[in-house]
C-alpha positions as a printed Julia matrix, in Angstrom:
107×3 Matrix{Float64}:
   0.0    0.0    0.0
   1.43   3.35  -0.98
   0.5    6.86   0.05
  -0.9    9.26  -2.48
   0.49  12.77  -2.22
  -2.11  15.45  -2.78
  -0.65  18.23  -4.87
  -3.58  20.62  -4.55
  -6.92  20.68  -2.8
  -9.69  23.23  -3.21
 -10.71  24.18   0.32
 -13.07  26.94  -0.72
 -16.72  26.69   0.24
 -19.76  28.89   0.51
 -22.52  28.57   3.07
 -26.04  29.76   2.46
 -26.66  32.78   4.74
 -29.4   31.06   6.76
 -27.23  27.96   7.3
 -24.26  30.08   8.33
 -26.37  32.04  10.81
 -27.76  28.81  12.28
 -24.26  27.43  12.68
 -22.95  30.66  14.21
 -25.78  30.65  16.77
 -24.78  27.13  17.82
 -21.06  28.0   17.94
 -21.82  31.05  20.13
 -24.15  29.19  22.51
 -23.35  29.66  26.2
 -23.29  25.93  26.97
 -20.95  25.24  24.06
 -18.69  28.18  24.95
 -18.41  26.87  28.51
 -17.46  23.41  27.18
 -14.77  25.0   24.99
 -13.46  26.96  28.0
 -13.42  23.86  30.16
 -11.57  21.78  27.55
  -9.01  24.52  26.91
  -8.8   25.51  30.59
  -9.45  29.13  29.65
 -11.66  31.57  31.53
 -13.54  32.98  28.54
 -13.57  32.54  24.75
 -15.14  34.27  21.79
 -16.05  32.75  18.44
 -14.18  34.73  15.77
 -16.64  33.79  13.0
 -13.73  32.25  11.1
 -14.35  28.83   9.63
 -12.26  26.67   7.36
 -12.4   23.27   5.76
  -9.57  20.95   6.83
  -7.29  20.04   3.94
  -5.05  17.04   3.32
  -1.54  17.33   4.69
   0.97  18.33   2.03
   4.21  20.22   1.67
   2.32  23.51   1.34
  -0.29  22.65   4.01
   1.71  20.84   6.7
  -0.86  21.59   9.41
  -3.87  20.33   7.46
  -5.39  23.77   7.03
  -5.3   26.53   4.44
  -2.1   28.53   4.88
  -3.92  31.75   5.84
  -5.19  30.07   9.03
  -1.83  28.75  10.26
  -1.24  31.99  12.19
  -4.08  30.96  14.53
  -2.64  27.48  15.0
   0.68  28.97  16.12
  -0.88  31.49  18.53
  -1.46  30.79  22.22
  -4.41  33.2   22.16
  -6.48  31.21  19.65
  -7.86  27.7   19.5
  -9.03  25.72  16.51
 -11.78  23.21  17.13
 -13.67  20.79  14.93
 -17.26  21.86  14.49
 -19.35  19.1   16.09
 -21.12  16.93  13.48
 -24.48  17.48  15.17
 -24.02  21.25  14.74
 -23.38  20.73  11.02
 -26.49  18.55  10.77
 -28.69  20.95  12.77
 -27.55  23.86  10.59
 -28.29  21.74   7.48
 -24.67  21.91   6.28
 -23.67  18.76   4.45
 -20.97  20.12   2.14
 -18.31  20.49   3.2
 -18.62  17.54   5.53
 -16.14  18.94   8.05
 -15.38  22.44   9.28
 -13.1   23.93  11.89
 -13.91  27.04  13.91
 -11.48  29.48  15.45
 -11.97  30.8   18.98
 -10.11  33.64  20.66
  -9.02  33.58  24.3
 -10.44  36.49  26.31
  -9.05  37.65  29.61
């Protein structure tokens, strides 16, 4: 079995406004924010409204994300989380099948 190297991957996507708003409401929910804080051991977080589709690991995307989001991965003041599948389903988002959300540490 050999590995296939992905040379390029289109990570662009567009969400219908109503689906995006539904997802953002879930990602800003108090219960979910407290779970994020508890898991990160932070006092308070804020959803930045930045989402991206994970990409295959490659030489140009060694962190599995579009290059413009790597600055958040390297920062101690931001956290990248996988959007829970039930949030995607509840917001009626089926493509892309996976998204990551970026949260900012407050205080």
